[in-house]
Coordinates of C-alpha atoms in Angstrom, one line a residue:
M211 CA -13.7 -21.7 35.9
N212 CA -10.3 -21.6 36.3
I213 CA -7.6 -21.1 34.2
T214 CA -3.4 -21.5 35.0
R215 CA -1.2 -20.7 32.6
E216 CA 2.4 -22.3 32.6
N217 CA 5.5 -20.6 30.8
V218 CA 7.6 -23.4 28.1
D219 CA 9.8 -20.1 28.0
A220 CA 9.8 -16.1 26.7
L221 CA 8.2 -17.1 23.8
N222 CA 6.0 -19.6 24.8
A223 CA 3.0 -20.4 27.4
V224 CA 0.3 -22.9 27.8
V225 CA -3.1 -21.7 29.2
K226 CA -5.3 -24.6 30.8
V227 CA -8.9 -23.4 30.9
D228 CA -11.0 -26.0 33.5
I229 CA -15.2 -25.4 33.2
A230 CA -17.3 -27.4 35.9
K231 CA -21.1 -28.0 35.5
E232 CA -21.7 -24.6 37.2
D233 CA -20.1 -22.7 34.9
Y234 CA -22.4 -23.5 32.0
S235 CA -25.8 -25.8 33.5
D236 CA -28.0 -22.5 34.2
K237 CA -27.3 -21.4 30.6
V238 CA -28.3 -24.7 28.7
E239 CA -30.8 -25.4 30.6
K240 CA -32.7 -22.1 29.8
I241 CA -31.4 -22.3 26.3
L242 CA -33.5 -25.7 26.3
V243 CA -36.6 -24.3 28.2
D244 CA -36.7 -21.3 25.3
Y245 CA -36.6 -24.2 22.8
R246 CA -39.1 -26.8 24.5
K247 CA -41.6 -23.2 24.2
T248 CA -41.1 -23.6 20.7
A249 CA -39.7 -27.0 19.4
N250 CA -41.9 -28.4 16.7
I251 CA -42.0 -32.6 17.3
P252 CA -44.6 -34.7 15.9
G253 CA -47.1 -36.1 18.4
F254 CA -47.2 -33.1 20.7
R255 CA -48.5 -29.6 20.8
K256 CA -46.3 -27.2 20.6
G257 CA -45.2 -25.8 24.5
H258 CA -45.8 -29.5 25.5
V259 CA -43.0 -31.4 24.6
P260 CA -41.9 -33.4 27.5
M261 CA -38.3 -31.6 28.5
G262 CA -36.4 -35.2 28.5
L263 CA -37.0 -35.3 25.0
V264 CA -35.8 -32.0 23.9
K265 CA -32.8 -32.5 26.3
K266 CA -32.2 -35.8 23.9
Q267 CA -33.0 -34.1 20.8
Y268 CA -31.1 -30.7 21.3
G269 CA -29.0 -30.9 24.4
K270 CA -25.3 -32.4 23.3
A271 CA -25.5 -29.7 20.5
V272 CA -26.5 -26.3 23.0
L273 CA -24.2 -27.9 25.3
V274 CA -21.5 -28.2 22.8
D275 CA -22.3 -25.0 21.8
E276 CA -23.0 -22.6 25.4
V277 CA -18.8 -24.2 26.2
N278 CA -17.7 -22.9 23.1
K279 CA -18.9 -19.8 23.8
L280 CA -17.8 -19.7 27.5
L281 CA -14.2 -20.9 26.6
Q282 CA -14.0 -18.2 23.7
D283 CA -15.0 -15.5 26.2
A284 CA -13.1 -16.7 29.4
L285 CA -10.0 -16.8 27.2
N286 CA -10.0 -13.5 25.5
K287 CA -11.0 -11.9 29.2
Y288 CA -8.1 -14.1 30.6
L289 CA -5.3 -12.3 28.1
T290 CA -6.8 -9.2 28.5
E291 CA -7.0 -8.9 32.1
E292 CA -3.3 -10.4 32.1
K293 CA -2.1 -7.9 29.7
L294 CA -0.5 -10.5 27.5
D295 CA 1.1 -9.8 24.4
V296 CA 0.1 -12.9 22.1
L297 CA 1.1 -13.2 18.2
G298 CA -1.2 -14.7 16.3
Q299 CA -4.3 -16.2 18.1
P300 CA -4.0 -19.0 20.6
L301 CA -3.6 -22.7 19.4
P302 CA -5.9 -25.5 21.0
K303 CA -3.9 -28.4 22.0
T304 CA -4.8 -31.8 20.2
Q305 CA -6.8 -33.7 23.1
D306 CA -8.7 -37.0 22.9
E307 CA -12.0 -36.9 22.1
I308 CA -14.2 -35.1 24.6
D309 CA -16.7 -36.5 26.5
W310 CA -19.7 -34.6 26.5
D311 CA -21.9 -36.6 29.3
A312 CA -19.0 -35.7 32.0
E313 CA -19.7 -33.2 34.0
G314 CA -16.4 -30.4 33.4
F315 CA -14.2 -30.2 31.1
S316 CA -10.5 -28.6 30.5
F317 CA -8.8 -27.3 27.4
E318 CA -5.3 -26.2 26.4
F319 CA -4.2 -23.7 24.2
E320 CA -0.4 -22.7 23.0
L321 CA 0.3 -19.4 23.1
G322 CA 2.7 -17.4 21.5
L323 CA 4.4 -14.3 23.2
S324 CA 5.9 -10.9 22.0
P325 CA 9.6 -10.6 22.7
E326 CA 10.6 -8.0 24.8
F327 CA 13.3 -6.0 23.4
E328 CA 14.6 -2.1 23.0
V329 CA 14.8 -0.3 19.9
S330 CA 17.7 2.1 19.3
L331 CA 17.5 4.9 16.2
K332 CA 20.8 5.4 17.1
S333 CA 22.9 4.3 14.1
K334 CA 26.0 4.5 13.8
K335 CA 26.9 5.4 10.4
A336 CA 24.4 8.4 9.7
I337 CA 21.3 7.6 7.8
T338 CA 21.3 10.3 5.0
Q339 CA 18.0 12.3 4.5
Y340 CA 18.3 13.7 1.1
N341 CA 16.7 17.5 0.2
I342 CA 16.0 17.6 -3.2
V343 CA 16.2 20.9 -4.8
A344 CA 15.0 22.2 -8.2
D345 CA 18.5 23.0 -10.0
E346 CA 18.2 25.9 -12.6
K347 CA 18.7 23.4 -15.5
M348 CA 15.5 22.0 -14.5
I349 CA 13.7 24.7 -14.6
N350 CA 14.4 26.1 -17.9
E351 CA 13.7 22.5 -19.1
Q352 CA 10.3 23.2 -17.7
I353 CA 9.9 26.5 -19.0
E354 CA 10.6 25.2 -22.1
R355 CA 7.9 22.4 -21.9
I356 CA 5.8 24.8 -21.0
Q357 CA 6.4 27.6 -24.4
K358 CA 6.0 24.4 -26.4
Q359 CA 3.0 23.5 -24.6
Y360 CA 1.2 26.3 -25.2
G361 CA 3.2 27.6 -28.4
K362 CA 1.5 27.6 -31.8
L363 CA 2.0 25.0 -34.8
V364 CA 3.7 26.2 -38.3
S365 CA 3.8 24.2 -41.0
Q366 CA 6.8 22.8 -42.6
D367 CA 8.2 21.7 -45.4
I368 CA 10.9 19.4 -44.6
V369 CA 11.9 17.6 -41.6
E370 CA 14.0 19.5 -39.0
K371 CA 15.8 18.1 -36.1
D372 CA 13.0 20.4 -33.5
S373 CA 10.1 19.0 -36.1
E374 CA 6.9 17.5 -34.6
I375 CA 5.6 14.6 -37.4
T376 CA 2.7 13.0 -37.9
G377 CA 2.5 9.8 -39.9
A378 CA 1.4 5.9 -39.7
Y379 CA 3.3 3.0 -39.2
T380 CA 2.0 0.1 -41.4
N381 CA 3.6 -3.9 -41.0
E382 CA 0.9 -5.8 -43.8
E383 CA 2.2 -9.3 -41.6
K384 CA 1.1 -8.3 -38.4
E385 CA -1.7 -6.2 -39.3
I386 CA 0.0 -2.6 -37.9
D387 CA -1.8 0.4 -38.4
N388 CA -1.1 3.1 -36.1
T389 CA -0.9 7.3 -36.5
V390 CA 1.4 8.8 -34.2
T391 CA 2.8 12.5 -33.4
L392 CA 6.3 12.0 -33.1
T393 CA 9.6 13.6 -32.4
L394 CA 13.1 12.5 -33.3
D395 CA 14.4 12.6 -29.5
K396 CA 12.8 10.0 -28.7
F397 CA 14.5 7.5 -31.3
K398 CA 17.0 5.5 -29.8
G399 CA 19.7 5.4 -31.9
K400 CA 20.5 8.6 -34.0
S401 CA 21.3 6.9 -37.1
T402 CA 17.1 6.7 -36.8
A403 CA 17.0 10.1 -36.8
K404 CA 18.4 11.1 -39.8
Q405 CA 16.6 8.9 -41.6
F406 CA 13.7 11.9 -41.5
I407 CA 15.9 14.5 -41.9
G408 CA 15.1 15.9 -44.6
A409 CA 12.3 13.6 -45.5
K410 CA 9.0 15.4 -47.1
A411 CA 5.2 14.6 -46.6
G412 CA 4.4 11.7 -48.7
D413 CA 7.9 9.7 -48.1
V414 CA 8.1 6.4 -46.7
I415 CA 11.1 5.4 -44.0
T416 CA 11.5 2.0 -43.5
L417 CA 12.6 1.4 -39.8
K418 CA 13.4 -2.0 -37.8
T419 CA 11.3 -2.6 -34.5
K420 CA 14.5 -4.0 -32.8
G421 CA 16.4 -1.1 -30.8
L422 CA 14.1 1.7 -32.1
F423 CA 13.5 3.3 -28.6
D424 CA 15.0 2.8 -25.1
D425 CA 11.9 1.5 -23.4
D426 CA 9.2 -1.6 -24.8
H427 CA 6.0 0.7 -23.8
D428 CA 7.4 3.4 -26.5
L429 CA 6.9 0.5 -28.9
M430 CA 3.9 -0.3 -27.5
H431 CA 2.7 2.9 -28.3
A432 CA 3.8 3.7 -31.2
L433 CA 2.8 0.4 -32.7
K434 CA -0.9 0.1 -31.0
L435 CA 0.5 -3.5 -29.8
T436 CA 0.7 -5.4 -26.3
H437 CA 3.5 -5.8 -24.1
D438 CA 3.9 -9.4 -25.2
D439 CA 3.4 -8.5 -28.5
V440 CA 6.9 -5.7 -28.9
H441 CA 8.7 -8.4 -26.1
G442 CA 11.6 -9.1 -28.7
L443 CA 9.8 -8.0 -31.8
D444 CA 11.9 -7.8 -34.4
I445 CA 10.7 -6.9 -38.2
E446 CA 10.6 -4.4 -40.2
V447 CA 7.8 -1.3 -40.1
N448 CA 7.2 1.5 -42.4
F449 CA 6.5 5.4 -41.5
T450 CA 4.3 7.2 -43.8
I451 CA 5.1 11.1 -43.4
T452 CA 1.5 13.0 -43.7
E453 CA 2.3 15.9 -41.7
I454 CA 5.5 18.2 -40.6
N455 CA 5.3 21.3 -38.0
N456 CA 7.3 23.2 -36.1
R457 CA 6.3 24.0 -32.2
E458 CA 7.0 27.9 -32.2
L459 CA 7.1 28.6 -28.4
A460 CA 4.6 30.8 -26.6
D461 CA 5.9 34.0 -25.4
L462 CA 6.8 34.5 -21.5
D463 CA 4.0 36.8 -20.8
Q464 CA 1.5 37.9 -18.4
E465 CA -1.2 36.0 -20.9
L466 CA 0.9 32.9 -20.3
F467 CA 1.2 33.4 -16.7
D468 CA -2.4 33.9 -16.2
K469 CA -3.7 30.9 -17.9
L470 CA -1.3 28.8 -16.1
F471 CA -1.6 30.4 -12.6
G472 CA -4.7 33.0 -12.8
N473 CA -4.9 36.3 -12.6
G474 CA -1.9 38.0 -11.8
E475 CA -0.7 35.3 -9.6
V476 CA 2.5 35.2 -11.6
T477 CA 4.1 38.6 -13.4
S478 CA 7.4 38.2 -14.1
V479 CA 9.5 35.4 -15.4
T480 CA 11.5 35.7 -11.9
E481 CA 8.6 34.9 -10.3
L482 CA 7.1 32.0 -12.9
K483 CA 11.1 30.6 -12.1
A484 CA 10.5 30.5 -8.3
K485 CA 7.0 29.2 -8.6
I486 CA 7.9 26.6 -11.0
K487 CA 10.7 25.5 -8.3
E488 CA 8.4 26.0 -5.0
D489 CA 5.9 23.3 -6.5
A490 CA 8.3 20.6 -8.4
E491 CA 10.3 21.0 -4.5
K492 CA 7.4 20.4 -2.6
Q493 CA 6.5 17.3 -4.9
F494 CA 10.4 16.1 -4.1
V495 CA 9.5 16.0 -0.8
Q496 CA 7.2 12.9 -0.5
Q497 CA 10.2 11.0 -2.6
A498 CA 12.7 12.1 -0.4
D499 CA 11.0 11.1 2.7
Q500 CA 9.8 7.9 1.4
K501 CA 13.6 7.2 0.7
L502 CA 14.4 8.2 4.4
L503 CA 11.4 6.4 6.0
N504 CA 12.9 3.1 3.7
D505 CA 16.1 3.5 5.0
V506 CA 15.1 3.8 8.8
T507 CA 13.1 0.6 8.2
E508 CA 15.7 -1.1 6.9
Y509 CA 18.0 -0.3 9.2
L510 CA 15.9 -0.9 12.4
V511 CA 14.8 -4.5 11.0
E512 CA 18.9 -5.3 10.3
N513 CA 20.1 -4.1 13.8
T514 CA 17.2 -4.8 15.9
K515 CA 17.8 -7.8 17.4
F516 CA 14.9 -10.1 19.3
D517 CA 13.6 -14.1 18.6
L518 CA 10.6 -15.0 17.6
P519 CA 8.1 -18.6 18.8
A520 CA 9.2 -19.4 15.1
E521 CA 7.5 -23.0 15.8
F522 CA 4.0 -21.7 16.9
L523 CA 4.1 -19.0 14.4
T524 CA 4.6 -21.5 11.4
K525 CA 1.7 -24.1 12.9
W526 CA -0.6 -21.0 13.4
M527 CA 0.0 -19.9 10.2
Q528 CA -0.9 -23.5 8.6
T529 CA -4.6 -22.9 9.7
A530 CA -5.4 -19.2 10.1
G531 CA -5.8 -18.3 5.9
E532 CA -8.2 -19.3 3.9
K533 CA -6.8 -21.8 2.9
E534 CA -5.1 -24.6 5.0
M535 CA -1.5 -25.4 4.2
D536 CA 0.6 -27.9 5.0
A537 CA 3.9 -27.6 7.4
D538 CA 6.3 -27.2 4.3
Q539 CA 4.0 -24.8 2.9
A540 CA 3.5 -22.8 6.7
R541 CA 7.4 -22.7 6.8
E542 CA 8.3 -21.3 3.5
E543 CA 5.4 -18.6 4.0
Y544 CA 6.6 -17.9 7.8
E545 CA 10.0 -17.0 6.2
K546 CA 8.7 -14.7 3.6
S547 CA 6.8 -12.5 5.9
E548 CA 9.4 -13.2 8.7
K549 CA 10.9 -9.0 7.6
S550 CA 7.2 -7.8 7.7
L551 CA 6.3 -9.7 11.4
R552 CA 9.3 -8.1 12.7
Y553 CA 8.8 -4.9 12.1
Q554 CA 5.5 -4.2 12.7
L555 CA 6.9 -5.0 16.3
I556 CA 9.8 -2.8 15.9
E557 CA 6.6 0.2 14.7
G558 CA 4.7 -1.0 17.1
K559 CA 7.1 -0.7 20.2
L560 CA 8.4 2.8 18.7
I561 CA 4.6 4.3 18.3
T562 CA 4.4 3.3 22.2
D563 CA 7.5 4.6 23.3
N564 CA 7.1 7.7 21.8
N565 CA 3.7 8.0 22.4
V566 CA 2.4 7.8 18.3
Q567 CA -1.3 8.6 18.4
V568 CA -3.6 9.3 15.7
T569 CA -7.3 10.8 17.1
M570 CA -10.3 10.7 14.7
D571 CA -10.2 14.5 14.6
D572 CA -6.6 14.2 12.4
I573 CA -8.5 11.9 10.4
K574 CA -11.0 14.0 9.3
G575 CA -8.5 16.9 9.2
H576 CA -6.7 14.4 6.6
A577 CA -9.3 13.2 4.7
R578 CA -10.5 17.2 4.5
E579 CA -6.8 18.4 2.8
M580 CA -6.8 15.3 0.4
I581 CA -10.0 15.9 -0.7
K582 CA -9.3 19.8 -1.1
G583 CA -6.5 19.1 -3.3
Q584 CA -8.6 16.8 -5.8
M585 CA -11.0 19.5 -6.1
A586 CA -8.6 21.5 -6.9
Q587 CA -7.5 19.7 -9.9
F588 CA -10.4 20.4 -11.4
G589 CA -10.7 23.8 -10.2
Q590 CA -12.9 24.2 -7.5
M591 CA -10.4 26.2 -5.6
N592 CA -13.1 26.9 -2.6
P593 CA -14.9 24.3 -1.7
S594 CA -17.5 25.5 1.8
D595 CA -16.8 23.4 4.8
K596 CA -19.9 21.6 4.4
E597 CA -18.8 20.3 0.8
L598 CA -15.5 19.1 2.7
D599 CA -17.2 17.8 5.4
D600 CA -19.9 15.9 3.6
I601 CA -17.5 14.3 1.0
A602 CA -15.2 13.5 4.2
A603 CA -18.0 11.7 5.7
R604 CA -19.0 9.4 3.0
V605 CA -15.1 8.8 2.7
L606 CA -14.5 7.6 6.1
G607 CA -17.7 5.4 6.1
N608 CA -16.0 3.1 4.1
Q609 CA -13.8 1.3 7.3
E610 CA -10.5 0.6 4.6
E611 CA -10.2 4.1 3.1
A612 CA -10.3 4.9 7.0
R613 CA -7.5 2.3 7.8
R614 CA -5.2 4.5 4.9
I615 CA -5.4 7.3 6.2
S616 CA -4.8 6.1 9.6
E617 CA -1.9 4.3 8.5
Q618 CA -0.7 7.4 6.3
L619 CA -1.0 9.2 9.3
I620 CA 0.9 7.3 11.6
S621 CA 4.0 6.9 9.3
Q622 CA 3.8 10.4 9.1
K623 CA 4.1 10.9 12.9
L624 CA 7.2 8.3 13.0
L625 CA 8.5 9.7 10.4
A626 CA 8.6 12.9 12.3
V627 CA 9.9 10.5 15.2
Y628 CA 13.2 9.5 13.0
K629 CA 14.0 13.2 11.6
E630 CA 14.3 14.0 15.6
K631 CA 15.8 11.0 17.0
A632 CA 17.5 9.5 14.2
N633 CA 21.4 9.5 13.7
I634 CA 20.4 11.3 10.4
K635 CA 22.8 13.7 7.5
I636 CA 21.3 16.2 5.6
K637 CA 22.4 16.1 1.8
E638 CA 21.5 18.2 -0.4
L639 CA 21.1 17.8 -4.3
S640 CA 19.3 17.8 -8.2
Y641 CA 16.7 16.1 -8.7
E642 CA 18.7 14.1 -11.4
K643 CA 21.5 13.8 -9.3
F644 CA 19.3 12.3 -6.9
V645 CA 17.8 9.9 -9.5
K646 CA 21.1 8.5 -10.3
E647 CA 22.7 7.8 -6.7
V648 CA 19.4 6.3 -5.3
Y649 CA 18.4 4.2 -8.4
G650 CA 21.6 4.4 -10.9
D651 CA 21.5 5.2 -14.4
K652 CA 17.9 4.2 -15.5

């Protein structure tokens, strides 16, 4: 067997594989001998079929199968030994009908080669890394929510600004009849809230659905309708008040602290605020890190310049998926996936250049911590090592889950590289200001 390569350019090559008779003849002969032992052909006892008849009946199919196996093995071995970094898979070049009666065969494959390029994390303009803090306003609002959640309901005769109102939305035509408990701050307009002030149990308030809430999801919940049903809905509904309550705030005492955090973990309002701040800022770190990851990714894709074997990849996409595409569909698919492909190559380069590695011990450790956190949510605070190991083994037995965890760890390690080597400026701000700056007023 002989394999040669011709580089068309820096991104494209053609590999030619020449297979001679001596490369496959012994293997084909052995398979046909085995066939003869088991062949069941009328007129002959098993194991006594003439070899010529076996070759006539099975020889061509065995030859084709063995040559194709030999070809694939040789091609894969060649790519590995030559350390060729290819994109997609080798594409067989179109050739005239193969003469399988010949003694030797030649096959040609097109290759798309990965480009050579350098990656720089040193952007001219610094990329912002946000340090999100829980400010006094947020902490106090969280404390008030906790006090309301654990507070007592006190019955009221009339609706006041902070009342909790239970009642039913009804509309005969749309068959709406849904009981809910609401607070007046949920409504979009102040005029709607004013209609309720001073109302009593048994009173009926007529409301227009258009502009009732800021979000269609609130209207879906209120009327118990689907998104399609509430989108653009402009009708009147009646709200019949059945119950009016005021929520008396729970005292900030040791009983409440113990309910929230366990016996003696928090013993004062100062410690409560510190705990709320700590827990909130742990969650903010994930959001800030994701934002940084997105921004660095965007910078790298936009500023790391290299060419791709676009024509080859477009042809490869025509046959690579579950459904074959025509040339126009493949071109459209390539254009949609080009940015993602570029980042995959950049990421691979960064992983190599920075020796980013994820070991099986890393994956097991991450799985254990993930499971430990989930168990804590259900009150299991001290699982044994055996419990964690057994559950982790079941989780990692799912290859898709193991792959997902591996990708998460790689992202975490790349993020550490970005924080160390990229041109980054730290910006500290409250969560409210972070949301406004990053997502706008929503």
